[in-house]
Amino acid sequence: MAGASLLTLLDDIASILDDVALMSKVAAKKTVGVLGDDLALNAQQVSGVSSERELPVVWAVAMGSFRNKLVLVPAAMLISAFIPWAVTPLLMLGGLFLCFEGFEKLHHSYSHRRKAGSRGGAVNEPIRHGTAPGMELTPEPEAATTQADAPPAGAADPLLAHVATLRAQERQKVKGAIRTDFVLSAEIIAITLGTVADAGLWTQFATLSIIAVIMTLGVYGLVAAIVKLDDVGLYLSRRAPQHFMALPGRRLGRLLLLSAPKLMKTLTLVGTAAMFMVGGGILTHGLHFLGDKIAWVAEVVSRIALLGPGLAFFTPSLLNGLFGIMVGGVCLLLLTGIQRLRG
């Protein structure tokens, strides 16, 4: 009897694991679109830090992403079980945040360039590997140091102050990336939950957990690889000439060194665009009349000869992005107006 009960239990476990594997596969296919936006966004969020701090920053954001999902998985299951009507409004709040964050980035970038242009100088930005314009460590001729040349006691070291500023900016980048990840993770969890809505409790929990872990490892593993491309290129370009793969390795290294800055600039643009497309897409999905109109426009566009299918594929993303830009602008105007009223 005990043996039969054990076999029945093992059969149930095998059945649940089979369901989990199937559900995870289906959910992964449905969330792969968000994965691309997530990758571009997070690569953009952690760009601009010094080379030696890139991997620690990616690690910090990845740990924050895991913490987000530790909160989101049980919260999503509870909301789905007790107040399922709240899922869409909560996601729409996240969409509003993404649109606002994206528009704020555009506004900040435009204001920064305009101020630099009015001063007639270039925008000062931190240089990779930890130095900033005007603070490069250059060799100086040796000279005897006298008391008159020494800095006064208690004077702040400008290099230390600069390092402290960079670390503060780094912490802000990490916080911003984790906030953005929370919204994208919530969308991934919501899509996955919709896929396993009819499954049992344990199947839902296991599937959500597997997708959460796989997505986090996949996204931040790729982000880490992208931000270290230039270092890989530098290593390959300096390989010893006697190595039998030295010449092709050096060529590949130079190619990576030349392409890495362009790739990061492209990802910055794609990441900002993804904020509007994902945020606008969440909002239009919640506002059904807008979602239906966008679907209708895509259907009309698809009838165009030759170019129709391709245009229909990009039309929803383009319209969602434009709507996201408008919503982000309105949010920024409202917030600015409220701040001015408060004085």
Coordinates of C-alpha atoms in Angstrom, one line a residue, residues 57-258:
V57 CA 26.7 47.8 -11.7
V58 CA 25.2 45.1 -13.8
W59 CA 25.4 42.7 -10.8
A60 CA 23.7 45.2 -8.5
V61 CA 20.9 45.7 -11.0
A62 CA 20.6 41.9 -11.6
M63 CA 20.2 41.4 -7.8
G64 CA 17.6 44.2 -7.7
S65 CA 15.8 42.4 -10.5
F66 CA 15.7 39.2 -8.6
R67 CA 14.3 41.1 -5.6
N68 CA 11.7 42.6 -7.8
K69 CA 10.6 39.2 -9.0
L70 CA 10.6 37.8 -5.4
V71 CA 8.0 40.4 -4.7
L72 CA 6.1 40.2 -8.0
V73 CA 5.6 36.5 -8.3
P74 CA 3.6 36.0 -5.0
A75 CA 2.0 39.4 -5.4
A76 CA 0.8 38.5 -8.9
M77 CA -0.6 35.2 -7.8
L78 CA -2.5 36.9 -4.9
I79 CA -3.9 39.7 -7.1
S80 CA -4.9 37.2 -9.7
A81 CA -6.7 35.0 -7.1
F82 CA -8.5 37.7 -5.1
I83 CA -8.7 40.9 -7.2
P84 CA -8.0 40.0 -10.8
W85 CA -9.6 43.2 -12.0
A86 CA -6.6 45.1 -10.5
V87 CA -4.0 43.6 -12.8
T88 CA -4.6 45.8 -15.8
P89 CA -4.8 49.2 -13.8
L90 CA -1.6 48.3 -12.0
L91 CA 0.2 47.5 -15.3
M92 CA -1.1 50.8 -16.7
L93 CA 0.5 52.7 -13.8
G94 CA 3.7 51.0 -14.7
G95 CA 3.2 52.0 -18.4
L96 CA 2.7 55.6 -17.3
F97 CA 5.9 55.5 -15.3
L98 CA 7.9 54.1 -18.4
C99 CA 6.5 56.9 -20.6
F100 CA 7.3 59.6 -18.0
E101 CA 10.8 58.2 -17.5
G102 CA 11.5 58.1 -21.2
F103 CA 10.2 61.6 -21.9
E104 CA 12.2 62.9 -18.9
K105 CA 15.3 61.4 -20.4
L106 CA 14.6 63.1 -23.7
H107 CA 13.9 66.4 -22.0
H108 CA 17.1 66.2 -19.9
S109 CA 19.2 65.3 -22.9
Y110 CA 17.8 68.2 -24.9
S111 CA 18.2 70.7 -22.1
H112 CA 21.7 69.6 -21.4
R113 CA 22.7 70.0 -25.1
R114 CA 21.0 73.4 -25.3
K115 CA 22.8 74.7 -22.2
A116 CA 26.1 73.4 -23.5
G117 CA 25.4 75.1 -26.9
S118 CA 24.6 78.4 -25.2
R119 CA 27.9 78.3 -23.3
G120 CA 29.7 77.6 -26.6
G121 CA 31.4 74.5 -25.2
A122 CA 31.1 70.8 -25.2
V123 CA 29.1 68.9 -22.7
N124 CA 31.4 67.5 -20.0
E125 CA 30.9 63.8 -19.6
P126 CA 32.9 61.3 -17.5
I127 CA 35.5 59.5 -19.5
R128 CA 35.7 55.7 -19.1
H129 CA 38.3 54.2 -16.9
G130 CA 37.6 56.8 -14.1
T131 CA 38.9 60.1 -15.3
A132 CA 37.0 63.2 -16.3
P133 CA 37.8 66.2 -18.6
G134 CA 40.4 68.4 -16.9
M135 CA 41.3 65.7 -14.4
E136 CA 43.5 63.4 -16.5
L137 CA 46.6 62.2 -14.7
T138 CA 49.5 63.5 -16.8
P139 CA 53.2 63.2 -16.0
E140 CA 54.8 66.4 -14.7
P141 CA 58.4 67.2 -14.3
E142 CA 59.9 66.4 -10.9
A143 CA 60.2 69.3 -8.6
A144 CA 60.9 69.8 -5.0
T145 CA 57.7 70.1 -2.9
T146 CA 57.8 73.0 -0.5
Q147 CA 55.4 74.0 2.2
A148 CA 54.2 76.9 0.0
D149 CA 53.3 74.4 -2.8
A150 CA 51.5 72.0 -0.5
P151 CA 47.6 72.3 -0.4
P152 CA 46.3 73.9 2.8
A153 CA 45.2 71.5 5.6
G154 CA 41.6 70.4 5.3
A155 CA 41.3 71.2 1.6
A156 CA 39.1 68.8 -0.2
D157 CA 40.9 66.6 -2.7
P158 CA 39.3 67.3 -6.1
L159 CA 40.0 63.7 -7.3
L160 CA 38.3 62.2 -4.3
A161 CA 35.4 64.6 -4.7
H162 CA 35.1 63.6 -8.3
V163 CA 35.1 59.8 -7.4
A164 CA 32.4 60.4 -4.8
T165 CA 30.3 62.2 -7.4
L166 CA 30.7 59.3 -9.8
R167 CA 29.7 56.8 -7.1
A168 CA 26.6 58.9 -6.3
Q169 CA 25.7 59.0 -10.0
E170 CA 26.3 55.2 -10.2
R171 CA 23.9 54.6 -7.3
Q172 CA 21.3 56.7 -9.0
K173 CA 21.7 54.7 -12.2
V174 CA 21.3 51.4 -10.3
K175 CA 18.2 52.7 -8.6
G176 CA 16.7 53.9 -11.9
A177 CA 17.5 50.7 -13.7
I178 CA 15.9 48.6 -10.9
R179 CA 12.7 50.8 -11.0
T180 CA 12.5 50.3 -14.8
D181 CA 13.1 46.6 -14.4
F182 CA 10.2 46.4 -11.9
V183 CA 7.8 47.6 -14.6
L184 CA 9.2 45.3 -17.3
S185 CA 9.3 42.4 -14.9
A186 CA 5.7 43.0 -13.9
E187 CA 4.7 42.8 -17.6
I188 CA 6.6 39.6 -18.1
I189 CA 5.0 38.1 -14.9
A190 CA 1.5 39.2 -16.1
I191 CA 2.0 37.7 -19.6
T192 CA 3.2 34.4 -18.0
L193 CA 0.3 34.4 -15.5
G194 CA -2.2 34.8 -18.3
T195 CA -0.6 31.7 -20.0
V196 CA -1.0 29.5 -16.9
A197 CA -4.3 31.0 -15.6
D198 CA -6.1 27.6 -15.9
A199 CA -3.3 25.6 -14.3
G200 CA -3.0 24.5 -10.7
L201 CA -1.5 26.6 -8.0
W202 CA 1.8 24.8 -7.8
T203 CA 2.1 24.7 -11.6
Q204 CA 1.5 28.5 -11.7
F205 CA 4.1 29.2 -9.0
A206 CA 6.7 26.9 -10.6
T207 CA 6.2 28.3 -14.1
L208 CA 6.4 31.9 -12.9
S209 CA 9.5 31.2 -10.9
I210 CA 11.3 29.5 -13.8
I211 CA 10.4 32.3 -16.2
A212 CA 11.5 34.9 -13.7
V213 CA 14.9 33.2 -13.2
I214 CA 15.5 32.5 -16.9
M215 CA 14.6 36.0 -18.0
T216 CA 16.8 37.6 -15.3
L217 CA 19.8 35.5 -16.1
G218 CA 19.3 35.8 -19.8
V219 CA 18.9 39.6 -19.9
Y220 CA 21.7 40.5 -17.4
G221 CA 24.1 37.9 -18.8
L222 CA 23.7 39.5 -22.3
V223 CA 23.9 43.0 -20.8
A224 CA 27.2 42.1 -19.1
A225 CA 28.5 40.7 -22.3
I226 CA 27.5 43.9 -24.2
V227 CA 29.1 46.3 -21.8
K228 CA 32.4 44.4 -21.8
L229 CA 32.7 44.1 -25.6
D230 CA 35.3 46.9 -25.7
D231 CA 37.5 45.2 -23.0
V232 CA 37.3 41.9 -25.0
G233 CA 38.3 43.9 -28.1
L234 CA 41.2 45.5 -26.2
Y235 CA 42.4 42.1 -25.0
L236 CA 42.3 40.6 -28.5
S237 CA 44.1 43.6 -30.1
R238 CA 47.0 43.2 -27.7
R239 CA 47.6 39.5 -28.2
A240 CA 51.2 38.4 -28.6
P241 CA 52.4 38.4 -32.2
Q242 CA 53.8 34.8 -31.9
H243 CA 50.3 33.4 -31.2
F244 CA 49.0 31.5 -34.2
M245 CA 45.7 33.3 -34.0
A246 CA 47.2 36.7 -33.3
L247 CA 46.5 38.4 -36.7
P248 CA 42.7 37.5 -37.0
G249 CA 42.4 38.1 -33.2
R250 CA 43.8 41.6 -33.5
R251 CA 41.6 42.4 -36.4
L252 CA 38.5 41.1 -34.5
G253 CA 39.7 43.1 -31.5
R254 CA 40.0 46.3 -33.5
L255 CA 36.6 45.7 -35.0
L256 CA 35.1 45.3 -31.5
L257 CA 36.8 48.4 -30.3
L258 CA 35.4 50.4 -33.2

